[in-house]
CSV table of C-alpha atoms in Angstrom, one decimal:
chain,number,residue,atom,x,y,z
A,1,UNK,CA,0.0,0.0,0.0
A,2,UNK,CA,3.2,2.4,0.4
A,3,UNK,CA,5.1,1.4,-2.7
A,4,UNK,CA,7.5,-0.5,-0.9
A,5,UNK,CA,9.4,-3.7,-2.4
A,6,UNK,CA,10.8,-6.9,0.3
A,7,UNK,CA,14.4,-5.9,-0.1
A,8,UNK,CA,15.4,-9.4,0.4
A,9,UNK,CA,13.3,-11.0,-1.4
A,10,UNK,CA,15.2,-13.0,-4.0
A,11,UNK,CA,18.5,-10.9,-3.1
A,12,UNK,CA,21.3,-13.6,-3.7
A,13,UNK,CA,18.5,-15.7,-4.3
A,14,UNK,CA,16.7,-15.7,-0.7
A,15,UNK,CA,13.5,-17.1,-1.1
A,16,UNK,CA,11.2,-14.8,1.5
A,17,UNK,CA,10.5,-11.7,2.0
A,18,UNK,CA,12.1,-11.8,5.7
A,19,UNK,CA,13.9,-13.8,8.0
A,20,UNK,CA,13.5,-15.4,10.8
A,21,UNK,CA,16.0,-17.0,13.3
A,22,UNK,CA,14.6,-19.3,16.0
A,23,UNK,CA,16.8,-19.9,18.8
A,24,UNK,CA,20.2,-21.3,17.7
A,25,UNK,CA,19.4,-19.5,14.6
A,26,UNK,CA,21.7,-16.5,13.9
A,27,UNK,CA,21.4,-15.2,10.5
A,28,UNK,CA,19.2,-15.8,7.7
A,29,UNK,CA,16.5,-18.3,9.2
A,30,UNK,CA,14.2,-18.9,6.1
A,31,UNK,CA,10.3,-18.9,7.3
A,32,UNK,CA,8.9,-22.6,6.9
A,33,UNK,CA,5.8,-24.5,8.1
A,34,UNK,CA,7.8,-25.3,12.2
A,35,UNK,CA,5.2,-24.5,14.9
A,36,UNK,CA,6.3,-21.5,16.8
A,37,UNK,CA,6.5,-22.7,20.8
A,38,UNK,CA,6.0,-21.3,23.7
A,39,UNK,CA,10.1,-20.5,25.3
A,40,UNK,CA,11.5,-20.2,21.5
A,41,UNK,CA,13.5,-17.2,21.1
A,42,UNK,CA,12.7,-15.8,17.6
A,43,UNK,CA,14.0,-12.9,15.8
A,44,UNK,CA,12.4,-11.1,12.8
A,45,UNK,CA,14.2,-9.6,10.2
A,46,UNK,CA,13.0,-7.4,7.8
A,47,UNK,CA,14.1,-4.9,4.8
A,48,UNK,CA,11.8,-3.0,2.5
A,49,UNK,CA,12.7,-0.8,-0.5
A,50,UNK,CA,11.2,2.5,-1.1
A,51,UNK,CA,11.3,5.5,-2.6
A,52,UNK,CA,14.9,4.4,-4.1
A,53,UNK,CA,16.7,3.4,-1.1
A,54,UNK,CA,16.9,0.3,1.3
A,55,UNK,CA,16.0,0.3,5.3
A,56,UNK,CA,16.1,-2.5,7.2
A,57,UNK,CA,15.0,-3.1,11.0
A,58,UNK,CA,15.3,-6.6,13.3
A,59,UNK,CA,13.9,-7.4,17.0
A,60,UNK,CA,13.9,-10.7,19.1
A,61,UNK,CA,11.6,-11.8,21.4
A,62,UNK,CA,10.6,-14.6,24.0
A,63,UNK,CA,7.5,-16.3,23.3
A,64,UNK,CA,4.8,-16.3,26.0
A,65,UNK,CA,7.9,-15.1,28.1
A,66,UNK,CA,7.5,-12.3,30.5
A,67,UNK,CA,10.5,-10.0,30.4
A,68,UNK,CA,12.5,-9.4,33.5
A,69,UNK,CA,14.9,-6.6,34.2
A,70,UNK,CA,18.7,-7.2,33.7
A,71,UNK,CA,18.8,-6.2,37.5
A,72,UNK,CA,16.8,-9.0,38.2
A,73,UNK,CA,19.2,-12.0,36.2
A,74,UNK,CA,22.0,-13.1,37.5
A,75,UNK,CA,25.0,-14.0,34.9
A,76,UNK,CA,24.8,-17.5,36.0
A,77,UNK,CA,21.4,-18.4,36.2
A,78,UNK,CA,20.2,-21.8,35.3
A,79,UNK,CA,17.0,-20.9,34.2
A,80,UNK,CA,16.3,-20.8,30.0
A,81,UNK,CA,13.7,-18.2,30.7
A,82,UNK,CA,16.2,-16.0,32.5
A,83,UNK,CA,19.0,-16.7,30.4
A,84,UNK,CA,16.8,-15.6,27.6
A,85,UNK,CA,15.5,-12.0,28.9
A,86,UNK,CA,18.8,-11.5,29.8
A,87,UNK,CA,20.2,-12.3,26.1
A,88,UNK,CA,17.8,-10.3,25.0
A,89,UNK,CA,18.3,-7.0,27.2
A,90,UNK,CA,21.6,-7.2,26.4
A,91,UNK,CA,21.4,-6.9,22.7
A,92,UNK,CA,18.6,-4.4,23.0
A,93,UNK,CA,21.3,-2.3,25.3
A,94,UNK,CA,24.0,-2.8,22.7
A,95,UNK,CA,22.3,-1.6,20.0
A,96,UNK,CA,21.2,1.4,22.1
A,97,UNK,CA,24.5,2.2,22.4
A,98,UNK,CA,26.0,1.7,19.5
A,99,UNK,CA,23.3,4.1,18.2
A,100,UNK,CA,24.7,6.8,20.6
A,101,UNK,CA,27.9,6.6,19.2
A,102,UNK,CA,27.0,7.0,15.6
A,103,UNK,CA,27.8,10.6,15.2
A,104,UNK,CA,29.7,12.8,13.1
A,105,UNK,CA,33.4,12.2,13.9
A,106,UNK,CA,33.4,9.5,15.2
A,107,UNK,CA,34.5,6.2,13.8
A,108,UNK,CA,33.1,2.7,12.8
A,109,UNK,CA,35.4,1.1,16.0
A,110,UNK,CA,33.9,3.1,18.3
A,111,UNK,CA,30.6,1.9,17.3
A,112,UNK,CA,32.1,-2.1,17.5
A,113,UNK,CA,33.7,-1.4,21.0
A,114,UNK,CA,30.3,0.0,22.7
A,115,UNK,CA,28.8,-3.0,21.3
A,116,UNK,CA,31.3,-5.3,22.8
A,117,UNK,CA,31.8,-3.6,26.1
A,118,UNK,CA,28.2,-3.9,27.1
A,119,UNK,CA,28.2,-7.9,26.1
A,120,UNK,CA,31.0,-8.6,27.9
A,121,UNK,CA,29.6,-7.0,30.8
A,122,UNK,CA,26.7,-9.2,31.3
A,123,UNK,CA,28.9,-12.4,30.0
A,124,UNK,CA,27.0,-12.6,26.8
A,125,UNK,CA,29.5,-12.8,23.5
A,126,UNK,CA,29.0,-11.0,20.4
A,127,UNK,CA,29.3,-13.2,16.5
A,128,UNK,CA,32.2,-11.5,15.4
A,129,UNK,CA,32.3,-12.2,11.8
A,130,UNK,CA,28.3,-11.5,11.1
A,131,UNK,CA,27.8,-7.4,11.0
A,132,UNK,CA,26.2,-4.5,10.4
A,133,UNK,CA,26.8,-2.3,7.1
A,134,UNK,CA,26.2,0.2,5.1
A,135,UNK,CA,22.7,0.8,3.2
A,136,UNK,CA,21.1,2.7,1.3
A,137,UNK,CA,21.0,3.1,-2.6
A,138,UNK,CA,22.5,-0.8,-2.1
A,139,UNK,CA,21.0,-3.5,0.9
A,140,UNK,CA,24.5,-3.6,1.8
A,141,UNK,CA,27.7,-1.8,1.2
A,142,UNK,CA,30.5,-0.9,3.4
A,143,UNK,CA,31.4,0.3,5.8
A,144,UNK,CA,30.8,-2.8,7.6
A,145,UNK,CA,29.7,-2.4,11.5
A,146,UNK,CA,31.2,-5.6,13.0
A,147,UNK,CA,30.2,-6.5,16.7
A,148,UNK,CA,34.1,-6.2,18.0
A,149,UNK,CA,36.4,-3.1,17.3
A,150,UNK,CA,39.1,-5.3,15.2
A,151,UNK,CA,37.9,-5.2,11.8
A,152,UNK,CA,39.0,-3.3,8.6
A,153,UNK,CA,36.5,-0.5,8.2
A,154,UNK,CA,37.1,0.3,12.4
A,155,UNK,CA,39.5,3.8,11.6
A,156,UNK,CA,36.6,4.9,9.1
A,157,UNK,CA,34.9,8.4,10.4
A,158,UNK,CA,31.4,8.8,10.1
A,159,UNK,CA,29.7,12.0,8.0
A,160,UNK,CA,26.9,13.6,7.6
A,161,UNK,CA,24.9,12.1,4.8
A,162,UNK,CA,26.2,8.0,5.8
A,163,UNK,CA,23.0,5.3,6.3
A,164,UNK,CA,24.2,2.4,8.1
A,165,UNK,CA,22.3,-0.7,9.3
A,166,UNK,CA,23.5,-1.6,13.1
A,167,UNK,CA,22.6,-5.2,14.5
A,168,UNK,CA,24.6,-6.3,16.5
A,169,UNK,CA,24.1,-10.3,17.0
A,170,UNK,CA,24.6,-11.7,21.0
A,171,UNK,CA,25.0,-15.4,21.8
A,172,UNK,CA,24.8,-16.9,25.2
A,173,UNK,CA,27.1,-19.5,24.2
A,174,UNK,CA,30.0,-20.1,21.8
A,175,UNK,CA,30.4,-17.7,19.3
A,176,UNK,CA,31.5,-19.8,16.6
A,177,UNK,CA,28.5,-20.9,14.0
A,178,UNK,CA,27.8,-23.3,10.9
A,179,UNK,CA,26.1,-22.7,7.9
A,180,UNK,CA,23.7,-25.4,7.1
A,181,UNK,CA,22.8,-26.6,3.6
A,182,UNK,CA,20.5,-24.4,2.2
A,183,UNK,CA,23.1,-22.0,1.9
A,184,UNK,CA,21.6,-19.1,3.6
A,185,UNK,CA,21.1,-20.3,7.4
A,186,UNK,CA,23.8,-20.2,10.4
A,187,UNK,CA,23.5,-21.5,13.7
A,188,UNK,CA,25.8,-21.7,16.8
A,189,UNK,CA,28.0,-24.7,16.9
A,190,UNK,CA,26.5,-25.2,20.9
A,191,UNK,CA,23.1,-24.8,20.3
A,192,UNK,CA,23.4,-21.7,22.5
A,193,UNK,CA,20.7,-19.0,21.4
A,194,UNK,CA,20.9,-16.0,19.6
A,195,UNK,CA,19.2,-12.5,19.8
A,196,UNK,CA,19.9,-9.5,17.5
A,197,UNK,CA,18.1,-5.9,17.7
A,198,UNK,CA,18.7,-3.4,14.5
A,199,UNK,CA,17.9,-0.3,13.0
A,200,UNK,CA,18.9,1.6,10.4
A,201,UNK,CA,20.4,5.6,11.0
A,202,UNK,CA,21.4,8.1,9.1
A,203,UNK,CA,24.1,10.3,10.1
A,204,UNK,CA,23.2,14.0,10.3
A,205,UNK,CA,25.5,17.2,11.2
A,206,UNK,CA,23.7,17.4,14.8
A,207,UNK,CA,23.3,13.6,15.7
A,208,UNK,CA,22.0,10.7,14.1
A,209,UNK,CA,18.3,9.9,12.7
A,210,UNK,CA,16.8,6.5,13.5
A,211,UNK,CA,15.1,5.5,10.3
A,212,UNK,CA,13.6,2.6,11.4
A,213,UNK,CA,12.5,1.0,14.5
A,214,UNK,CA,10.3,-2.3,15.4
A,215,UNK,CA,8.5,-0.7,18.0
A,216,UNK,CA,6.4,2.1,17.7
C-alpha cells in the first residue's frame, strides 16, 4: 500500500521476503511451516525498499515469556527463561549504544567497541564475523559495522549524509556458527541462542536519525 518492495526478497536468491532466526538460529533463518512454541526465542528480520533506497529493521523476542529486568538476572542463572531475557536485554542495550555513538566524527570502531563492552559485561558474547553495514542506494555496502572493534572498516569516520544498518548479534554460548545446507542459514555450533536488535540511522551534522524501528 506504500510502494515498498521486500528488499530481500530473491536478493542472492533468498527465497522470502524476511527472516526469521529461531533460537540457535543466527542469521538468515528462512520462514517454513515449524510451529512456533512457547520459550522459543525468535528474531524477525525485515528490509523494504522504497522510494529508491533500502532500510532494514530486526527485534527478538521470548514467546509467551514475560521480560524481566537485567537487575533481576543473574549471569549465572540456570533458568532458559532467564538466560533468555537477559540475552535479550543485552542486545537491545548494545544496540542502544552503538546508536549513541554514531555521530559525526566518530568512527566505525567506536561503534564495534560500545557494542562489545556492554556484552561482555553481562557475559554474553557478540558473532564477530556477522555485522552491520552500510545501506542505502544498495541493501548492503560498506562500511561494515562488525560487533568487535578489530575489523577493517574500524578507523573509518562517520559524515553527515552516511546510512548504516547496526545489529549487533549476541550469543549466550559459543560464538562460533555453521552454515547449514541451504546455503543461507547459520546456527551456533552449541546450540546456544541468539538475539539481535537493529535499526537503520542516518548520520546528520547534529546527531543521528533513527530510520527505522520495530516498536512504535
Amino acid at each position: 500500500s506504500r510502494g515498498a518492495y521486500p528488499s530481500l526478497l530473491r536478493y542472492r536468491d533468498f527465497p522470502k521476503s524476511m527472516a526469521t532466526n529461531i533460537n540457535e538460529v543466527v542469521t538468515l533463518g528462512i520462514p517454513d511451516v515449524r510451529p512456533i512454541e512457547a520459550g522459543d526465542v525468535i528474531t524477525v528480520v525485515v528490509a523494504c525498499f522504497v522510494d529508491g533506497l533500502h532500510c532494514k529493521v530486526c527485534e527478538t523476542t521470548v514467546v509467551g515469556g514475560n521480560e524481566l529486568q537485567v537487575e533481576e538476572i543473574p549471569c549465572d542463572s540456570s533458568n532458559r527463561l532467564e538466560r533468555s531475557n537477559l540475552l535479550l536485554q543485552t542486545a537491545r542495550d548494545a544496540l542502544g549504544e552503538a546508536i549513541r555513538e554514531s555521530k559525526t566524527g566518530a568512527t566505525i570502531g567506536d561503534i564495534s567497541s560500545a557494542i562489545q563492552s556492554i556484552a561482555g559485561s553481562r557475559g554474553c558474547r557478540v558473532v564477530k564475523r556477522l555485522s552491520g553495514h552500510g545501506i542505502g542506494a544498495e541493501l548492503q555496502c560498506a562500511p561494515y559495522v562488525t560487533n568487535t572493534s578489530r575489523n577493517s572498516d574500524s578507523s573509518t569516520r562517520l559524515e553527515p549524509g552516511m546510512m548504516m544498518s547496526i545489529a549487533p548479534i549476541l550469543v549466550e554460548g559459543h560464538s562460533a556458527y555453521a552454515h547449514w545446507s541451504n546455503g543461507f542459514t547459520a546456527c551456533t555450533v552449541d546450540g546456544g541462542v541468539g538475539a539481535q536488535f537493529g535499526a537503520t540511522v542516518l548520520i546528520t551534522e547534529g546527531g543521528t536519525e533513527i530510520l527505522t524501528s520495530a516498536r512504535s
